[in-house]
Amino acid sequence: MPLPRFSLVLALAALLLAAAPVRADRMAEEAAAVRTLMARGELTQALQRAEKAATAQPGDAAAQFLLGLVLMEQGRDTEALALYIRMAESWPELPDPYNNIALLRARRGDYEAARLALEAALRNDPGHRIARANLGRVHLLLAVQAWEQLGAQGPLDVALQRQLDEARALLAGGAPRTAR
């Protein structure tokens, strides 16, 4: 006896919902495997697995994000930046792509663009601790940049020179962090 159309739709919906956790579990396992390969320094294998996952699931933000992390780890910043920009366009509500866009922009010395990206991340998630910490660091980088430009025009007064030296010392303490 054929199922009525509504029952068939419900059955298909239940089947799709039941499969979703399996896909999520598979992606979590794949992400763990890629991160393990990255930790071991096996970046070529990590990239192959991440590319395979991202290609198989182009609509999965986690798979795309993972690929971006591997690209960043390999120093392929231009490709990673392009990927994170596409992610921000496809999933504008996610904060992590914006955080990593900011990190990549800051690596290039474009601190103003980094600041804007971090502010976008924080609009999406005001409690995003990594983005908040990175924003503080970018503000410090912008201050150093402004003070150095001022110093190029002539000597800084003693107090401002001390602030510049202290800001540089703070920045020497660590790099901005990626969202992982």
Coordinates of N, CA and C in Angstrom, one line a residue:
M1 N 0.8 -1.2 0.0 CA 0.0 0.0 0.0 C 0.9 1.2 0.0
P2 N 0.7 2.1 -1.0 CA 1.6 3.3 -1.0 C 1.3 4.3 0.1
L3 N 2.3 4.9 0.6 CA 2.2 5.9 1.7 C 1.6 7.2 1.1
P4 N 0.7 7.8 1.9 CA 0.2 9.1 1.4 C 1.4 10.1 1.3
R5 N 1.2 11.1 0.5 CA 2.3 12.0 0.2 C 2.9 12.7 1.5
F6 N 2.0 13.1 2.4 CA 2.5 13.7 3.6 C 3.3 12.8 4.5
S7 N 2.9 11.5 4.5 CA 3.6 10.5 5.3 C 5.0 10.3 4.7
L8 N 5.1 10.3 3.3 CA 6.3 10.1 2.6 C 7.3 11.3 2.9
V9 N 6.7 12.5 2.9 CA 7.6 13.6 3.3 C 8.1 13.5 4.7
L10 N 7.2 13.1 5.6 CA 7.7 13.0 7.0 C 8.7 11.9 7.1
A11 N 8.6 10.8 6.4 CA 9.5 9.7 6.5 C 10.9 10.2 5.9
L12 N 10.9 10.9 4.8 CA 12.1 11.5 4.2 C 12.8 12.5 5.2
A13 N 12.0 13.3 5.8 CA 12.5 14.3 6.8 C 13.2 13.6 8.0
A14 N 12.5 12.5 8.5 CA 13.1 11.8 9.6 C 14.4 11.1 9.2
L15 N 14.4 10.6 8.0 CA 15.7 9.9 7.5 C 16.8 11.0 7.3
L16 N 16.5 12.1 6.8 CA 17.5 13.2 6.7 C 18.0 13.7 8.0
L17 N 17.1 13.8 9.0 CA 17.5 14.3 10.3 C 18.3 13.2 11.0
A18 N 18.0 12.0 10.8 CA 18.8 10.9 11.4 C 20.2 10.8 10.8
A19 N 20.3 11.2 9.6 CA 21.6 11.2 8.9 C 22.5 12.3 9.3
A20 N 21.9 13.5 9.7 CA 22.7 14.7 10.1 C 23.7 14.4 11.2
P21 N 23.3 13.7 12.3 CA 24.4 13.5 13.3 C 25.5 12.6 12.8
V22 N 25.2 11.7 11.9 CA 26.3 10.9 11.3 C 27.3 11.7 10.6
R23 N 26.7 12.7 9.7 CA 27.6 13.6 9.0 C 28.4 14.4 10.0
A24 N 27.8 14.9 11.0 CA 28.5 15.8 12.0 C 29.6 15.0 12.7
D25 N 29.2 13.7 13.1 CA 30.2 12.9 13.7 C 31.4 12.6 12.8
R26 N 31.1 12.3 11.5 CA 32.2 12.1 10.5 C 33.1 13.3 10.4
M27 N 32.4 14.5 10.3 CA 33.2 15.7 10.2 C 34.1 15.9 11.4
A28 N 33.5 15.7 12.6 CA 34.3 15.8 13.9 C 35.5 14.8 13.8
E29 N 35.3 13.6 13.4 CA 36.4 12.7 13.3 C 37.4 13.1 12.3
E30 N 37.0 13.6 11.1 CA 37.9 14.1 10.1 C 38.7 15.3 10.6
A31 N 38.0 16.2 11.3 CA 38.7 17.4 11.9 C 39.8 16.9 12.9
A32 N 39.4 16.0 13.7 CA 40.4 15.5 14.7 C 41.6 14.8 14.0
A33 N 41.3 14.1 12.9 CA 42.4 13.4 12.2 C 43.3 14.5 11.5
V34 N 42.7 15.5 10.9 CA 43.5 16.6 10.3 C 44.3 17.3 11.3
R35 N 43.7 17.6 12.5 CA 44.5 18.4 13.5 C 45.6 17.5 14.0
T36 N 45.4 16.2 14.1 CA 46.5 15.3 14.5 C 47.7 15.4 13.5
L37 N 47.3 15.3 12.3 CA 48.3 15.4 11.2 C 49.1 16.7 11.3
M38 N 48.3 17.8 11.5 CA 49.0 19.1 11.6 C 49.9 19.1 12.8
A39 N 49.5 18.6 13.9 CA 50.3 18.6 15.1 C 51.6 17.8 14.9
R40 N 51.5 16.8 14.1 CA 52.7 16.0 13.8 C 53.6 16.6 12.7
G41 N 53.1 17.7 12.1 CA 53.9 18.3 11.0 C 53.6 17.7 9.7
E42 N 52.7 16.8 9.6 CA 52.4 16.1 8.3 C 51.4 17.0 7.5
L43 N 51.8 18.1 7.1 CA 50.9 19.1 6.5 C 50.4 18.7 5.1
T44 N 51.2 18.0 4.3 CA 50.7 17.6 3.0 C 49.5 16.6 3.2
Q45 N 49.7 15.7 4.1 CA 48.5 14.7 4.4 C 47.3 15.5 5.0
A46 N 47.6 16.4 5.9 CA 46.5 17.2 6.5 C 45.8 17.9 5.4
L47 N 46.5 18.5 4.5 CA 45.9 19.3 3.4 C 45.0 18.4 2.5
Q48 N 45.6 17.2 2.2 CA 44.8 16.3 1.3 C 43.5 15.9 2.0
R49 N 43.5 15.6 3.3 CA 42.3 15.2 4.0 C 41.3 16.4 4.1
A50 N 41.9 17.6 4.4 CA 41.0 18.8 4.5 C 40.4 19.1 3.2
E51 N 41.2 19.1 2.1 CA 40.6 19.4 0.8 C 39.5 18.4 0.4
K52 N 39.7 17.1 0.7 CA 38.7 16.1 0.4 C 37.4 16.4 1.2
A53 N 37.6 16.7 2.5 CA 36.4 17.0 3.3 C 35.7 18.2 2.8
A54 N 36.4 19.3 2.5 CA 35.8 20.5 2.0 C 35.1 20.3 0.6
T55 N 35.7 19.5 -0.2 CA 35.2 19.3 -1.6 C 33.9 18.4 -1.4
A56 N 34.0 17.4 -0.5 CA 32.8 16.5 -0.4 C 31.6 17.2 0.3
Q57 N 31.9 18.3 1.1 CA 30.9 19.0 1.8 C 31.1 20.5 1.7
P58 N 30.8 21.0 0.5 CA 31.1 22.4 0.2 C 30.1 23.3 1.0
G59 N 29.0 22.8 1.5 CA 28.1 23.6 2.3 C 28.4 23.5 3.8
D60 N 29.4 22.8 4.2 CA 29.8 22.6 5.6 C 30.8 23.6 6.0
A61 N 30.4 24.6 6.8 CA 31.4 25.6 7.3 C 32.6 25.0 8.0
A62 N 32.3 24.0 8.8 CA 33.4 23.4 9.6 C 34.5 22.8 8.6
A63 N 34.0 22.2 7.6 CA 35.0 21.6 6.6 C 35.8 22.7 5.9
Q64 N 35.1 23.7 5.5 CA 35.8 24.8 4.9 C 36.8 25.5 5.8
F65 N 36.4 25.7 7.0 CA 37.2 26.4 8.0 C 38.5 25.5 8.3
L66 N 38.3 24.2 8.4 CA 39.4 23.3 8.6 C 40.5 23.5 7.5
L67 N 40.0 23.5 6.3 CA 40.9 23.7 5.1 C 41.7 25.0 5.3
G68 N 41.0 26.0 5.7 CA 41.7 27.3 5.9 C 42.8 27.2 6.9
L69 N 42.5 26.5 8.0 CA 43.5 26.3 9.0 C 44.8 25.7 8.5
V70 N 44.6 24.6 7.7 CA 45.7 23.9 7.1 C 46.5 24.8 6.1
L71 N 45.8 25.6 5.3 CA 46.4 26.5 4.4 C 47.2 27.5 5.2
M72 N 46.7 28.0 6.3 CA 47.4 29.0 7.1 C 48.7 28.3 7.7
E73 N 48.5 27.1 8.1 CA 49.7 26.4 8.7 C 50.8 26.2 7.7
Q74 N 50.4 26.0 6.4 CA 51.4 25.9 5.4 C 51.9 27.2 4.9
G75 N 51.4 28.3 5.4 CA 51.9 29.6 5.0 C 51.3 30.1 3.7
R76 N 50.2 29.4 3.3 CA 49.5 29.8 2.0 C 48.4 30.8 2.4
D77 N 48.9 32.0 2.9 CA 48.0 33.0 3.4 C 47.0 33.5 2.4
T78 N 47.5 33.7 1.2 CA 46.6 34.3 0.2 C 45.4 33.4 -0.1
E79 N 45.7 32.1 -0.2 CA 44.6 31.1 -0.4 C 43.7 31.0 0.8
A80 N 44.3 31.0 2.0 CA 43.5 31.0 3.2 C 42.6 32.2 3.3
L81 N 43.1 33.4 3.0 CA 42.4 34.6 3.1 C 41.2 34.6 2.2
A82 N 41.4 34.1 0.9 CA 40.3 34.0 0.0 C 39.3 33.1 0.5
L83 N 39.7 32.0 1.0 CA 38.7 31.0 1.6 C 37.9 31.6 2.7
Y84 N 38.5 32.3 3.7 CA 37.8 32.9 4.8 C 36.9 34.0 4.3
I85 N 37.3 34.8 3.3 CA 36.4 35.8 2.8 C 35.2 35.2 2.2
R86 N 35.4 34.1 1.4 CA 34.2 33.4 0.9 C 33.3 32.9 2.0
M87 N 33.9 32.3 3.1 CA 33.1 31.9 4.2 C 32.3 33.0 4.8
A88 N 33.0 34.2 5.0 CA 32.3 35.3 5.6 C 31.1 35.7 4.7
E89 N 31.2 35.6 3.4 CA 30.1 35.9 2.5 C 29.0 34.9 2.6
S90 N 29.4 33.6 2.7 CA 28.4 32.5 2.8 C 27.8 32.3 4.2
W91 N 28.6 32.6 5.2 CA 28.1 32.4 6.6 C 28.4 33.7 7.4
P92 N 27.8 34.8 7.1 CA 28.2 36.1 7.7 C 28.0 36.1 9.2
E93 N 27.2 35.2 9.7 CA 26.9 35.1 11.1 C 28.0 34.5 12.0
L94 N 28.9 33.8 11.3 CA 30.0 33.1 12.0 C 31.2 34.0 12.4
P95 N 31.6 34.0 13.6 CA 32.7 34.9 14.0 C 34.1 34.4 13.6
D96 N 34.3 33.1 13.6 CA 35.7 32.6 13.4 C 36.3 33.0 12.1
P97 N 35.6 32.9 10.9 CA 36.2 33.3 9.7 C 36.7 34.8 9.8
Y98 N 36.0 35.7 10.4 CA 36.4 37.1 10.5 C 37.7 37.2 11.4
N99 N 37.7 36.4 12.5 CA 38.9 36.4 13.3 C 40.2 36.0 12.5
N100 N 40.0 35.0 11.7 CA 41.2 34.5 10.9 C 41.5 35.5 9.7
I101 N 40.4 36.1 9.2 CA 40.7 37.2 8.2 C 41.5 38.3 8.8
A102 N 41.2 38.6 10.1 CA 41.9 39.7 10.8 C 43.4 39.3 11.0
L103 N 43.6 38.0 11.4 CA 45.0 37.6 11.6 C 45.8 37.6 10.3
L104 N 45.2 37.2 9.2 CA 45.9 37.2 7.9 C 46.1 38.7 7.5
R105 N 45.2 39.5 7.7 CA 45.4 41.0 7.3 C 46.5 41.6 8.2
A106 N 46.5 41.2 9.5 CA 47.5 41.8 10.4 C 48.9 41.3 10.0
R107 N 49.0 40.0 9.6 CA 50.3 39.5 9.1 C 50.8 40.3 8.0
R108 N 49.9 40.9 7.2 CA 50.4 41.7 6.0 C 50.6 43.2 6.5
G109 N 50.3 43.5 7.7 CA 50.5 44.9 8.2 C 49.3 45.8 8.0
D110 N 48.2 45.2 7.5 CA 47.0 46.0 7.3 C 46.1 45.9 8.6
Y111 N 46.6 46.7 9.6 CA 45.9 46.6 10.9 C 44.5 47.2 10.9
E112 N 44.3 48.2 10.1 CA 42.9 48.8 10.0 C 41.9 47.7 9.5
A113 N 42.3 47.0 8.4 CA 41.4 45.9 7.9 C 41.3 44.8 8.9
A114 N 42.3 44.5 9.7 CA 42.2 43.5 10.7 C 41.2 44.0 11.8
R115 N 41.3 45.3 12.2 CA 40.4 45.8 13.2 C 39.0 45.6 12.7
L116 N 38.7 46.0 11.5 CA 37.3 45.9 11.0 C 36.8 44.5 11.0
A117 N 37.7 43.5 10.6 CA 37.3 42.1 10.6 C 37.0 41.6 12.1
L118 N 37.8 42.0 13.0 CA 37.6 41.6 14.4 C 36.3 42.3 15.0
E119 N 36.0 43.5 14.6 CA 34.8 44.1 15.0 C 33.6 43.3 14.4
A120 N 33.7 42.8 13.2 CA 32.6 42.0 12.6 C 32.5 40.7 13.4
A121 N 33.6 40.1 13.8 CA 33.5 38.9 14.6 C 32.8 39.1 15.9
L122 N 33.1 40.3 16.5 CA 32.5 40.6 17.8 C 31.1 41.0 17.7
R123 N 30.7 41.6 16.6 CA 29.2 41.8 16.4 C 28.5 40.5 16.4
N124 N 29.1 39.5 15.8 CA 28.4 38.2 15.7 C 28.4 37.5 17.0
D125 N 29.5 37.6 17.8 CA 29.6 37.0 19.0 C 30.4 37.8 20.0
P126 N 29.7 38.7 20.7 CA 30.4 39.6 21.6 C 31.3 38.9 22.7
G127 N 31.0 37.7 22.9 CA 31.8 36.9 23.9 C 32.9 36.1 23.3
H128 N 33.2 36.3 22.1 CA 34.3 35.6 21.4 C 35.7 36.1 22.0
R129 N 36.2 35.3 22.9 CA 37.4 35.7 23.7 C 38.6 35.8 22.8
I130 N 38.8 35.0 21.8 CA 40.0 35.1 21.0 C 40.0 36.4 20.1
A131 N 38.8 36.6 19.6 CA 38.6 37.9 18.8 C 38.8 39.1 19.6
R132 N 38.3 39.0 20.9 CA 38.4 40.2 21.8 C 39.9 40.4 22.1
A133 N 40.6 39.4 22.4 CA 42.1 39.5 22.7 C 42.8 40.0 21.5
N134 N 42.5 39.5 20.3 CA 43.2 39.9 19.1 C 42.9 41.4 18.8
L135 N 41.6 41.8 19.1 CA 41.3 43.2 18.9 C 42.2 44.1 19.7
G136 N 42.4 43.7 21.0 CA 43.3 44.5 21.8 C 44.7 44.6 21.3
R137 N 45.1 43.5 20.8 CA 46.5 43.5 20.2 C 46.5 44.3 18.9
V138 N 45.5 44.3 18.1 CA 45.5 45.1 16.9 C 45.4 46.6 17.2
H139 N 44.7 47.0 18.3 CA 44.7 48.4 18.7 C 46.1 48.8 19.1
L140 N 46.8 47.9 19.8 CA 48.2 48.2 20.2 C 49.1 48.4 19.0
L141 N 48.9 47.5 18.0 CA 49.7 47.6 16.7 C 49.4 48.9 16.0
L142 N 48.1 49.3 16.0 CA 47.8 50.6 15.4 C 48.4 51.8 16.1
A143 N 48.4 51.7 17.5 CA 49.1 52.7 18.3 C 50.6 52.8 17.9
V144 N 51.2 51.7 17.9 CA 52.7 51.6 17.6 C 52.9 52.2 16.2
Q145 N 52.1 51.8 15.3 CA 52.2 52.3 13.9 C 52.1 53.9 13.9
A146 N 51.1 54.4 14.6 CA 50.9 55.8 14.6 C 52.1 56.5 15.3
W147 N 52.5 56.0 16.4 CA 53.7 56.6 17.1 C 54.9 56.6 16.3
E148 N 55.1 55.4 15.5 CA 56.3 55.4 14.7 C 56.2 56.4 13.5
Q149 N 55.1 56.6 13.0 CA 54.9 57.6 11.9 C 55.2 59.0 12.5
L150 N 54.8 59.2 13.7 CA 55.0 60.5 14.4 C 56.5 60.6 14.6
G151 N 57.2 59.6 15.0 CA 58.6 59.6 15.3 C 59.4 59.8 14.0
A152 N 58.9 59.4 12.8 CA 59.6 59.6 11.6 C 59.5 61.1 11.2
Q153 N 58.6 61.9 11.8 CA 58.5 63.3 11.5 C 59.5 64.1 12.4
G154 N 59.9 63.5 13.5 CA 60.8 64.2 14.4 C 60.8 63.4 15.7
P155 N 61.7 63.8 16.6 CA 61.9 63.1 17.9 C 60.6 63.1 18.7
L156 N 60.3 62.0 19.4 CA 59.2 61.9 20.3 C 59.5 62.5 21.6
D157 N 58.6 63.0 22.3 CA 58.9 63.4 23.7 C 59.1 62.2 24.6
V158 N 59.7 62.4 25.7 CA 60.1 61.3 26.6 C 59.0 60.4 26.9
A159 N 57.8 60.9 27.3 CA 56.7 60.1 27.7 C 56.2 59.3 26.6
L160 N 56.1 59.9 25.4 CA 55.5 59.1 24.3 C 56.5 58.0 23.8
Q161 N 57.8 58.3 23.9 CA 58.8 57.3 23.6 C 58.7 56.2 24.5
R162 N 58.5 56.4 25.8 CA 58.4 55.4 26.8 C 57.1 54.5 26.5
Q163 N 56.0 55.2 26.1 CA 54.8 54.4 25.8 C 55.1 53.5 24.5
L164 N 55.8 54.1 23.6 CA 56.1 53.3 22.4 C 56.9 52.1 22.7
D165 N 58.0 52.3 23.5 CA 58.8 51.2 24.0 C 58.0 50.1 24.7
E166 N 57.1 50.6 25.6 CA 56.3 49.6 26.4 C 55.4 48.9 25.5
A167 N 54.8 49.6 24.5 CA 53.9 48.9 23.6 C 54.6 47.8 22.8
R168 N 55.8 48.2 22.3 CA 56.6 47.2 21.6 C 56.9 46.0 22.4
A169 N 57.3 46.2 23.7 CA 57.6 45.1 24.6 C 56.3 44.2 24.8
L170 N 55.2 44.8 24.9 CA 53.9 44.0 25.0 C 53.7 43.2 23.8
L171 N 53.9 43.8 22.6 CA 53.7 43.1 21.4 C 54.7 41.9 21.2
A172 N 55.9 42.1 21.8 CA 56.9 41.0 21.7 C 56.5 39.8 22.4
G173 N 55.5 39.9 23.3 CA 55.1 38.8 24.2 C 54.3 37.7 23.5
G174 N 53.8 37.9 22.3 CA 53.1 36.8 21.6 C 52.3 37.3 20.4
A175 N 52.0 36.4 19.6 CA 51.3 36.7 18.3 C 49.8 36.6 18.5
P176 N 49.0 37.2 17.6 CA 47.6 37.0 17.6 C 47.2 35.5 17.4
R177 N 46.1 35.1 17.9 CA 45.7 33.7 17.8 C 44.7 33.5 16.8
T178 N 44.8 32.3 16.1 CA 43.7 31.9 15.2 C 42.6 31.3 15.9
A179 N 41.4 31.4 15.4 CA 40.3 30.7 15.9 C 40.4 29.2 15.4
R180 N 40.3 28.3 16.3 CA 40.5 26.9 15.9 C 39.3 26.1 16.3

